[in-house]
PDB file of C-alpha atoms and ligand atoms in Angstrom:
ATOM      1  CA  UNK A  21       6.956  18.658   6.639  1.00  0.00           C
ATOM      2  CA  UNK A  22       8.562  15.692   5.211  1.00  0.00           C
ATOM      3  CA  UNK A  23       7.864  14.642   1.451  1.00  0.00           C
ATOM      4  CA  UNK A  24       8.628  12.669  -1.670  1.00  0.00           C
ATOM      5  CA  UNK A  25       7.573  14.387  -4.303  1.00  0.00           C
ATOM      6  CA  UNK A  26       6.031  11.657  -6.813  1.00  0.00           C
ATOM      7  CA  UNK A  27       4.815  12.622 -10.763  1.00  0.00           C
ATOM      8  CA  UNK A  28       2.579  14.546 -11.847  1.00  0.00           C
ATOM      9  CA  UNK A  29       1.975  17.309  -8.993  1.00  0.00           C
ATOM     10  CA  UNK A  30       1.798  14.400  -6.318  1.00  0.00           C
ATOM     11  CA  UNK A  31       3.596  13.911  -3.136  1.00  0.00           C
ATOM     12  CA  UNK A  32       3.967  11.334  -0.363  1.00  0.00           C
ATOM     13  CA  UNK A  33       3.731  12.155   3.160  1.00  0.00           C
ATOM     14  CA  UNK A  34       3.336  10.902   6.167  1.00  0.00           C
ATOM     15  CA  UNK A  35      -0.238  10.759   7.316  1.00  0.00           C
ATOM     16  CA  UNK A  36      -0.485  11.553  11.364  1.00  0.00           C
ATOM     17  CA  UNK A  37      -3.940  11.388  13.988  1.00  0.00           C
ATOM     18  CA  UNK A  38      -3.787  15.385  13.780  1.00  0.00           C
ATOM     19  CA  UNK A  39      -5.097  15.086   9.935  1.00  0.00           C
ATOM     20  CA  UNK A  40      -7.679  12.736  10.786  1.00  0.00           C
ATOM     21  CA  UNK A  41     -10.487  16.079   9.388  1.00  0.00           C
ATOM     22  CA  UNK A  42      -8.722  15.747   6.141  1.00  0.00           C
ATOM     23  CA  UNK A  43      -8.573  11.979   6.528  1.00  0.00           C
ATOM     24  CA  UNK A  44     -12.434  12.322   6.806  1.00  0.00           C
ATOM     25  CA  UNK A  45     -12.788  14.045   4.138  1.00  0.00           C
ATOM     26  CA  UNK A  46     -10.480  11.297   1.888  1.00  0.00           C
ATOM     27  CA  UNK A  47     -12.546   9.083   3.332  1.00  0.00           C
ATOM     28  CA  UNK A  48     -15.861  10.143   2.334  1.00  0.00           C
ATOM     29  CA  UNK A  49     -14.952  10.264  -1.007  1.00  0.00           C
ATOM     30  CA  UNK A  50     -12.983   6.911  -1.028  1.00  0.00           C
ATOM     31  CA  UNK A  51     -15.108   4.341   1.074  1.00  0.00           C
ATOM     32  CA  UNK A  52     -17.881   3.142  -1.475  1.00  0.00           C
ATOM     33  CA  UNK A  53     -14.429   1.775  -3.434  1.00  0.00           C
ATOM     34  CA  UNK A  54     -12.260   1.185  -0.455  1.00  0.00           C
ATOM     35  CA  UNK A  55     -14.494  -0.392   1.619  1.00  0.00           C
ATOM     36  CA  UNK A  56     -14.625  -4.058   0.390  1.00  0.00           C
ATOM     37  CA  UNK A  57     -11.042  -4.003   0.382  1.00  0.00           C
ATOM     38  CA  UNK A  58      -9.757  -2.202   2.993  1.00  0.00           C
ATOM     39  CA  UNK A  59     -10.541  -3.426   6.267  1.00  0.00           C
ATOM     40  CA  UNK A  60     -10.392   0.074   8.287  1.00  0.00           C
ATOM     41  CA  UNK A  61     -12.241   1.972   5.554  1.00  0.00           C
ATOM     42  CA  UNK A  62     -15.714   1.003   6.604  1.00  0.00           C
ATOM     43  CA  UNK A  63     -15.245   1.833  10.332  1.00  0.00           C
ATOM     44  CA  UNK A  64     -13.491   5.599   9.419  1.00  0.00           C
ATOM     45  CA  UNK A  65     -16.730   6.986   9.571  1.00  0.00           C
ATOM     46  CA  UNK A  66     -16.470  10.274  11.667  1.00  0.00           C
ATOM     47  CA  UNK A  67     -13.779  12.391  13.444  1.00  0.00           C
ATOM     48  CA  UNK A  68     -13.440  10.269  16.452  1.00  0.00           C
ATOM     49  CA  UNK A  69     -12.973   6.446  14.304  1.00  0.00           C
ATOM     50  CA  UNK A  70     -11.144   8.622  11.363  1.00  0.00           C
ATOM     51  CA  UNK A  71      -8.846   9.725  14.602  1.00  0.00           C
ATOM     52  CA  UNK A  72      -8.599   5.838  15.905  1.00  0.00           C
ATOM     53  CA  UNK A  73      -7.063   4.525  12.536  1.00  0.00           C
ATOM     54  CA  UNK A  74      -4.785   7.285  12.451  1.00  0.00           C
ATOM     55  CA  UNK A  75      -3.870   6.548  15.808  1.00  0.00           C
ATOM     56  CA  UNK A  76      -3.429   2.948  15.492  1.00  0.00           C
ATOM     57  CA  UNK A  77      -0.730   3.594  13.050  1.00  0.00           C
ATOM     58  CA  UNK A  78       1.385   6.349  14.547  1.00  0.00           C
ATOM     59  CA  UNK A  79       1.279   3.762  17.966  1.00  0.00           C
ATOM     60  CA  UNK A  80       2.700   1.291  15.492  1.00  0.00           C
ATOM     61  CA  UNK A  81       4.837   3.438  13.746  1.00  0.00           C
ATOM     62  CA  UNK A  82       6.159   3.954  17.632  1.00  0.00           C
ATOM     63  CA  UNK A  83       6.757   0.409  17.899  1.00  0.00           C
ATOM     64  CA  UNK A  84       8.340   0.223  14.520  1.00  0.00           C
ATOM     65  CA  UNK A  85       5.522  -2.242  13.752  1.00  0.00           C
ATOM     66  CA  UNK A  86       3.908  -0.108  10.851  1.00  0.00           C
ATOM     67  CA  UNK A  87       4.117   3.309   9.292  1.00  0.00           C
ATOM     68  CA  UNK A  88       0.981   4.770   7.072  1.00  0.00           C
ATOM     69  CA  UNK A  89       1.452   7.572   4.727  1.00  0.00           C
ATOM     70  CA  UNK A  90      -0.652   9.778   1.919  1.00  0.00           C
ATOM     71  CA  UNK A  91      -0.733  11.149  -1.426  1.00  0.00           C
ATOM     72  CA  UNK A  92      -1.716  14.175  -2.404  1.00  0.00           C
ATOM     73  CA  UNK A  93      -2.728  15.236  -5.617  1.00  0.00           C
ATOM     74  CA  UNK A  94      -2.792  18.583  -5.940  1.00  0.00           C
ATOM     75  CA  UNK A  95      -2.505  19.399  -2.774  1.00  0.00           C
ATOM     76  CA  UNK A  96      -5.887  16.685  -2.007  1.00  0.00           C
ATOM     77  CA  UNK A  97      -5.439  13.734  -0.201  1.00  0.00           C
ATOM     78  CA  UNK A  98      -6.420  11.335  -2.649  1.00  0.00           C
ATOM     79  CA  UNK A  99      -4.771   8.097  -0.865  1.00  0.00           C
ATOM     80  CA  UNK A 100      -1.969   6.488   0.987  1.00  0.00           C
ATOM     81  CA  UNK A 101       0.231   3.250   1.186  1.00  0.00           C
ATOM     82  CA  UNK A 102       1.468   1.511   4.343  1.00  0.00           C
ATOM     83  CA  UNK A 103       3.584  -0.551   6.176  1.00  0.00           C
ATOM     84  CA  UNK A 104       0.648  -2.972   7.530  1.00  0.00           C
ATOM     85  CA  UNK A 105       3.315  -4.870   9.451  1.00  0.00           C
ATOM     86  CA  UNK A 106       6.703  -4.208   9.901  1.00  0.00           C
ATOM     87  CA  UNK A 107       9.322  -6.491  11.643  1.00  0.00           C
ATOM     88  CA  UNK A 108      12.943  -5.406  11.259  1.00  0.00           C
ATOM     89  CA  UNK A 109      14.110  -8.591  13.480  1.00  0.00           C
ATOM     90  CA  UNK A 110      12.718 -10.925  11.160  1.00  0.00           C
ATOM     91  CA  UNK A 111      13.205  -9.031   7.924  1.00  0.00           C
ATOM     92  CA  UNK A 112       9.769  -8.787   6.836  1.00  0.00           C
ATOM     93  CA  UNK A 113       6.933  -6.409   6.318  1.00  0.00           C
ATOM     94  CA  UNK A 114       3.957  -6.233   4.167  1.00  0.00           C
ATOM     95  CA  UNK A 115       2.661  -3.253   2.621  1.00  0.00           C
ATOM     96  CA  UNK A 116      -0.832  -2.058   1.273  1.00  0.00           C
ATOM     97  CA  UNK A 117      -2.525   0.615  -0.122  1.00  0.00           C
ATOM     98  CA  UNK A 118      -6.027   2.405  -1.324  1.00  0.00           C
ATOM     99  CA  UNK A 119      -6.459   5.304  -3.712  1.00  0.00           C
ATOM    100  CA  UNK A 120     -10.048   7.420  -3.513  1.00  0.00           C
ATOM    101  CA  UNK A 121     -11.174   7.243  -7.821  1.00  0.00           C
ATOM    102  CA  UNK A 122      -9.529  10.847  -8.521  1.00  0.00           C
ATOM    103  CA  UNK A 123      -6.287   9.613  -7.836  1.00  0.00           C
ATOM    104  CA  UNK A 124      -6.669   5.910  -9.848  1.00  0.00           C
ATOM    105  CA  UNK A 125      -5.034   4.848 -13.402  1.00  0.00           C
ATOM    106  CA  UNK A 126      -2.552   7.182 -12.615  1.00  0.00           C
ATOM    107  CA  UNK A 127       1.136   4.910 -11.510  1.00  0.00           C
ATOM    108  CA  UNK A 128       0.722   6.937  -7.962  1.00  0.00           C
ATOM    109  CA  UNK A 129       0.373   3.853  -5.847  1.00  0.00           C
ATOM    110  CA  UNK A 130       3.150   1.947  -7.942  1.00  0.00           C
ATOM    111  CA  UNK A 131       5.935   5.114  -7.541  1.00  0.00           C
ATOM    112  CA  UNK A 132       4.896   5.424  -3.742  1.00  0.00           C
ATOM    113  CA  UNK A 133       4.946   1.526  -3.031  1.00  0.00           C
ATOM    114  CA  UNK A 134       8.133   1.349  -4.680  1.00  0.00           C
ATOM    115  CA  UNK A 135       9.821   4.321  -2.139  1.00  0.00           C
ATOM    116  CA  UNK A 136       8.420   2.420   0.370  1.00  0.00           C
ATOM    117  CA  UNK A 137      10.216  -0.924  -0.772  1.00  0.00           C
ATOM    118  CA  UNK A 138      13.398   0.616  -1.211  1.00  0.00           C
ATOM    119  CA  UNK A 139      13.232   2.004   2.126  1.00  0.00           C
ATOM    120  CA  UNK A 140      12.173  -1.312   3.397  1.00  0.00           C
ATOM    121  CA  UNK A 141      15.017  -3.234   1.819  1.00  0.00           C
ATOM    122  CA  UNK A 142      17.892  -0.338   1.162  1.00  0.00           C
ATOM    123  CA  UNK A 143      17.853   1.581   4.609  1.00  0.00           C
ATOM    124  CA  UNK A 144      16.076  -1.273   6.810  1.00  0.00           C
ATOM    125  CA  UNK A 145      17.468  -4.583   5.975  1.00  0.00           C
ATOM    126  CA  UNK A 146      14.197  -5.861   5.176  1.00  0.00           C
ATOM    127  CA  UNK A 147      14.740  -9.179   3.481  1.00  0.00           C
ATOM    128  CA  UNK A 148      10.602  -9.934   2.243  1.00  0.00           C
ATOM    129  CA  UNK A 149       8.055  -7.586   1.139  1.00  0.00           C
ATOM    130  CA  UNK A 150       4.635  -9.186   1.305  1.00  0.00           C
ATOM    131  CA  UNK A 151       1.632  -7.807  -0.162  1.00  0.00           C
ATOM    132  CA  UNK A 152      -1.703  -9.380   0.204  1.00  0.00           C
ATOM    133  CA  UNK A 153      -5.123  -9.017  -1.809  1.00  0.00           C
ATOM    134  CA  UNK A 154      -8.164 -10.674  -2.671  1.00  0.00           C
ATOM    135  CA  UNK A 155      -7.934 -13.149  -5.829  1.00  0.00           C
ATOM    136  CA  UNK A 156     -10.789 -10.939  -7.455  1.00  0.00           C
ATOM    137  CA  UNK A 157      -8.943  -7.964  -6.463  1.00  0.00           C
ATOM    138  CA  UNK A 158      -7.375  -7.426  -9.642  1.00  0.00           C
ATOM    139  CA  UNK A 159      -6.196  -3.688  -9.993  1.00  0.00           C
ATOM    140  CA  UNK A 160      -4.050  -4.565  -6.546  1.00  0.00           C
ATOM    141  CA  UNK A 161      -2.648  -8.175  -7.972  1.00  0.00           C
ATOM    142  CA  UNK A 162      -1.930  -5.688 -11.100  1.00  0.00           C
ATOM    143  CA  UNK A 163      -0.203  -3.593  -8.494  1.00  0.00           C
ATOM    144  CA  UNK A 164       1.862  -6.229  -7.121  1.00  0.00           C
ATOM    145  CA  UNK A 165       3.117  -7.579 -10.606  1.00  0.00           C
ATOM    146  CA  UNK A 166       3.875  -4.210 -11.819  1.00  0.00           C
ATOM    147  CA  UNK A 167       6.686  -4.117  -8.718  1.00  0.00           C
ATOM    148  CA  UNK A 168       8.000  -7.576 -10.240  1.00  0.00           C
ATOM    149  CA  UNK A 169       6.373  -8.960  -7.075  1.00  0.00           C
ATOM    150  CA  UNK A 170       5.894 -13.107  -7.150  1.00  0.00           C
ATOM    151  CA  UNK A 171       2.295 -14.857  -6.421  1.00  0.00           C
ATOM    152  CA  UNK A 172       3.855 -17.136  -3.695  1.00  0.00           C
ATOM    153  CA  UNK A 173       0.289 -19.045  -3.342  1.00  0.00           C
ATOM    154  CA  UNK A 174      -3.241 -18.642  -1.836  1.00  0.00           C
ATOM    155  CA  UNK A 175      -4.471 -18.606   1.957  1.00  0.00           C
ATOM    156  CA  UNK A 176      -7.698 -19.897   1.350  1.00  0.00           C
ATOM    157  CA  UNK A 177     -11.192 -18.077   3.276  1.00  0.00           C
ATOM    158  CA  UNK A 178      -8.591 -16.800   5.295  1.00  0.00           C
ATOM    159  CA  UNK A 179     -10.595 -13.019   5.732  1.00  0.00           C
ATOM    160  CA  UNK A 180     -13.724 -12.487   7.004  1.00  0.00           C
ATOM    161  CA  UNK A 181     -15.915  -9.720   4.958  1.00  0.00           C
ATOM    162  CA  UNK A 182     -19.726  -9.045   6.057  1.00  0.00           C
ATOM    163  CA  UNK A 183     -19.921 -12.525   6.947  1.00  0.00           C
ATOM    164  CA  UNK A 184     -18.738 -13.882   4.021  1.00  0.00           C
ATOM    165  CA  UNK A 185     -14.907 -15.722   4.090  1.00  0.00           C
ATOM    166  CA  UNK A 186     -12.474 -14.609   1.485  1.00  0.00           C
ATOM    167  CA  UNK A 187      -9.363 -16.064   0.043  1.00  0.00           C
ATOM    168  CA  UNK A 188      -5.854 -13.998  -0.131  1.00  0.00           C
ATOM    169  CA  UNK A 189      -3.294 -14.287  -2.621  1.00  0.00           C
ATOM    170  CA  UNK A 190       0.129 -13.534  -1.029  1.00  0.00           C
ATOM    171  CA  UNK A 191       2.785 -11.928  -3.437  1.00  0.00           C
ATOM    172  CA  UNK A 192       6.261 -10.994  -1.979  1.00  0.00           C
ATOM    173  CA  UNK A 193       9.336  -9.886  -3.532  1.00  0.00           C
ATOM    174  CA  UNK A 194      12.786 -10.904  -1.726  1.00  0.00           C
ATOM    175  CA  UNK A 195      15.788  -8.313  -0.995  1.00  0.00           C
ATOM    176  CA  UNK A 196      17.819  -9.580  -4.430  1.00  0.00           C
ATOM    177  CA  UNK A 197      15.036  -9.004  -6.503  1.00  0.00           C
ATOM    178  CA  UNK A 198      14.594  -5.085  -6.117  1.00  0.00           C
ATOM    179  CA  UNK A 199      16.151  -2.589  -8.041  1.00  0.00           C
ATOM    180  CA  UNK A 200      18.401   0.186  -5.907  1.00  0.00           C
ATOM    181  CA  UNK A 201      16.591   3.424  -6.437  1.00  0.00           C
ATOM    182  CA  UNK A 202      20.122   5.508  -5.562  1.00  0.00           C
ATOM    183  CA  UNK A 203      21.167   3.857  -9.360  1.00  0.00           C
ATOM    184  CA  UNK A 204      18.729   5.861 -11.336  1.00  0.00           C
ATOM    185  CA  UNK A 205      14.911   5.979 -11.555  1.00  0.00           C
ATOM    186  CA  UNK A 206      15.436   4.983 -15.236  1.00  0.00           C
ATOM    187  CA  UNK A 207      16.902   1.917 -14.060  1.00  0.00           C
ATOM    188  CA  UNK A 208      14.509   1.435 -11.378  1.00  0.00           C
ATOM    189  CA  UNK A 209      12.098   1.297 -13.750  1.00  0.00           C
ATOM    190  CA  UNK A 210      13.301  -0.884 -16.264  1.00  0.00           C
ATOM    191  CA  UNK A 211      14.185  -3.266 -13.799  1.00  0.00           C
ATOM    192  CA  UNK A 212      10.471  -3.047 -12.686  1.00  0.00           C
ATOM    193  CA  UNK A 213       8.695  -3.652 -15.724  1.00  0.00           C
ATOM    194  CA  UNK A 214      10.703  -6.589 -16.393  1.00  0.00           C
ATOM    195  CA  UNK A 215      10.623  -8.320 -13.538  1.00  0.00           C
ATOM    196  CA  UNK A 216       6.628  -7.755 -13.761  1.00  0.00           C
ATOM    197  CA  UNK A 217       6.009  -8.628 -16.741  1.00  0.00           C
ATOM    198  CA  UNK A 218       8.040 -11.598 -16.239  1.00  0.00           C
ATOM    199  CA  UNK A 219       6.087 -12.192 -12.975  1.00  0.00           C
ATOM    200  CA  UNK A 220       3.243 -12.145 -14.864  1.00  0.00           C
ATOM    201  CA  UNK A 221       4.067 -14.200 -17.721  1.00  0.00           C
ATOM    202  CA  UNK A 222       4.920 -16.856 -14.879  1.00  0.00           C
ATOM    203  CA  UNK A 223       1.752 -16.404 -13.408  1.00  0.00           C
ATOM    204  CA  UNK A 224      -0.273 -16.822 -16.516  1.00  0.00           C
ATOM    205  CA  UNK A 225       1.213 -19.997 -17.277  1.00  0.00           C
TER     206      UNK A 225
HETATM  207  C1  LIG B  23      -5.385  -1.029  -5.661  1.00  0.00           C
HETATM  208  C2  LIG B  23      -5.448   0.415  -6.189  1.00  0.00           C
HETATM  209  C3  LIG B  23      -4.759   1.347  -5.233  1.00  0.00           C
HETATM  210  C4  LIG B  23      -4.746   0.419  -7.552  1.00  0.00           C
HETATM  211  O1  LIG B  23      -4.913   1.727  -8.127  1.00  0.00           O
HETATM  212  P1  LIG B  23      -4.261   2.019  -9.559  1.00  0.00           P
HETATM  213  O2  LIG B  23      -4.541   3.420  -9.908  1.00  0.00           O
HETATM  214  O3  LIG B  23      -4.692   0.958 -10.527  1.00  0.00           O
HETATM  215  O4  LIG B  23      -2.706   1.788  -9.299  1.00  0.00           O
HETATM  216  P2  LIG B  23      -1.504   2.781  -9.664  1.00  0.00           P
HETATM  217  O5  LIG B  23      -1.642   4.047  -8.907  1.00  0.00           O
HETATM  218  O6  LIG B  23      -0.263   2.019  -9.487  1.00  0.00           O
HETATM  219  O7  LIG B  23      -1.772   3.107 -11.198  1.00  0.00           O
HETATM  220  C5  LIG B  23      -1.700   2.093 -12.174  1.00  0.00           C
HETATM  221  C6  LIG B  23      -2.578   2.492 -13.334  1.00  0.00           C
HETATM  222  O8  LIG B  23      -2.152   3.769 -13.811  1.00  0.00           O
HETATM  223  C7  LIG B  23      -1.603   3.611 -15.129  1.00  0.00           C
HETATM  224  N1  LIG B  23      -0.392   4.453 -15.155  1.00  0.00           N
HETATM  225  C8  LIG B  23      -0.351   5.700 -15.687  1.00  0.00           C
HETATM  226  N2  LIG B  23       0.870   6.217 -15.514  1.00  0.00           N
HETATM  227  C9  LIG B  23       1.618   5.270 -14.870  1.00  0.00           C
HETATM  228  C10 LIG B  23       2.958   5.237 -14.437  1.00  0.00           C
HETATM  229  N3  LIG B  23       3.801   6.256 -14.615  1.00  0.00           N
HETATM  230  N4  LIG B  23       3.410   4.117 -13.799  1.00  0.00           N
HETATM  231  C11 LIG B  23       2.595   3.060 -13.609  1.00  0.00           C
HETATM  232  N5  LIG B  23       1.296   3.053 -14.018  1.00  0.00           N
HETATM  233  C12 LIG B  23       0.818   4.149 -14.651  1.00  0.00           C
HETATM  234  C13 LIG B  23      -1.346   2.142 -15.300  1.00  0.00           C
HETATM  235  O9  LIG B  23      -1.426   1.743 -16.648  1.00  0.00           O
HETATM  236  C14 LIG B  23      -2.480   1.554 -14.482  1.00  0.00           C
HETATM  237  O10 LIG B  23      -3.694   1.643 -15.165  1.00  0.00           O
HETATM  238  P3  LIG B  23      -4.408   0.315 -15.765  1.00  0.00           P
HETATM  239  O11 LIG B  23      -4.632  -0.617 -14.604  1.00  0.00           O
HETATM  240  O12 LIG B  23      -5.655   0.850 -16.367  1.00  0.00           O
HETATM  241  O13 LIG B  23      -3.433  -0.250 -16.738  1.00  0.00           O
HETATM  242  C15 LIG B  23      -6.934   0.878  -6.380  1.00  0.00           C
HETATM  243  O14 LIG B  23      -7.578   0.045  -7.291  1.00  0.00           O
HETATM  244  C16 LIG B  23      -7.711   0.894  -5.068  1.00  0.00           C
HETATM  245  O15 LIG B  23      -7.623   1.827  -4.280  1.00  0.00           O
HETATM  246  N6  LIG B  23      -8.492  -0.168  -4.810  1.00  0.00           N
HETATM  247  C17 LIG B  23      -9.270  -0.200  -3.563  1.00  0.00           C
HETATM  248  C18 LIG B  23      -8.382  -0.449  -2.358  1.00  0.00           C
HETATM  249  C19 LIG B  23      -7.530  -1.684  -2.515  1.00  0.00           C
HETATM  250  O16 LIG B  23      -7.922  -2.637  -3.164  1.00  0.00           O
HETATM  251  N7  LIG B  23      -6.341  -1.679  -1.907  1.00  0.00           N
HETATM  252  C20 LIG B  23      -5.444  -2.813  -1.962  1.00  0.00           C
HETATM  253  C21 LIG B  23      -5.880  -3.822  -0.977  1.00  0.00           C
HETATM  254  S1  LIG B  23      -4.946  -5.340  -1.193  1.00  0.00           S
END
């Protein structure tokens, strides 16, 4: 009912426990990639678990705790972003996301994160956007430089994966670095790709 359309035939919706048979289907299609990454992705494996993680987020989104929504492509769901925590009290959230390989190489996940930060920081007050990812995780560290996001430092074998513990990089960007998307998605952008590159260059040295 509700959607931002993105570029290139894509949209951004929210993604509710009565799609979970679409979900499924995303799923299905997504897991062999999403899997090592994602921690719900593995355990979405028919209607009733594909149901649970929907749930889990709409109970959140009740709480104002988290919010998930998708992408479509086409009219496919292809992927989603999310607020995996959300804390309007103590100006924070951190947000994530997952794309199925038809959707990939394609800026979705950077135009839809960046609605979401706005949001975040423009409607809700948020003050820090975190993002968190794997060091070897590379296309989602690309990701978080691309939104001018900074590497604040490492939590070392900090997530458990198939019995095997795995660092996290933490990137955040603060309230003062985002660009206001009501001034002009040319701007937005601009500001963007500078600050990421910049973030990057910072990061490389
Ligand atoms: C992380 C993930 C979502 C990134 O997907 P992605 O397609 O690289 O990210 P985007 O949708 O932002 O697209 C960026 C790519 O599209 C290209 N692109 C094309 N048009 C673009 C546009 N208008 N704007 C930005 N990028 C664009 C970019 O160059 C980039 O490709 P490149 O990396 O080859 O240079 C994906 O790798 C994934 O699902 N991984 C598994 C799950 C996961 O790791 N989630 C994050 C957990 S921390």
């Amino acid at each position: 009912m509700f959607t931002v359309p993105l570029a290139g035939g894509a949209e951004l919706r929210p993604l509710e426990p009565w799609q979970a048979a679409e979900f499924l289907e995303h799923m299905d299609r997504a897991r062999a990639t999403v899997d090592p990454w994602i921690p719900w992705a593995g355990v979405s494996t028919d209607l009733d678990t594909a149901t649970a993680t929907l749930q889990r987020y709409a109970d959140l989104a009740a709480r104002d705790a988290g919010r998930l929504f998708g992408i479509w492509l086409d009219g496919t769901l292809v992927g989603g972003t999310m607020f995996v925590a959300f804390n309007a009290e103590a100006g924070t959230c951190e947000i994530g996301c997952w794309l199925e390989p038809a959707g990939q190489g394609r800026g979705l996940i950077t135009m839809a994160v960046r609605r979401l930060i706005d949001w975040a920081v423009h409607t809700r007050g948020i003050h820090r956007v975190e993002w968190r990812c794997r060091p070897d995780n590379t296309a989602s560290s690309a990701v978080a430089r691309r939104l001018g996001m900074h590497r604040d430092g490492v939590l070392r074998e900090v997530a458990p994966y198939r019995g095997v513990r795995h660092d996290l990089e933490i990137w955040s960007l603060l309230a003062g670095e985002t660009a206001d998307e009501s001034a002009g998605e040319s701007a937005d952008e601009s500001a963007g790709e500078t600050a990421g590159e910049s973030a990057g260059e910072s990061i490389a040295s």
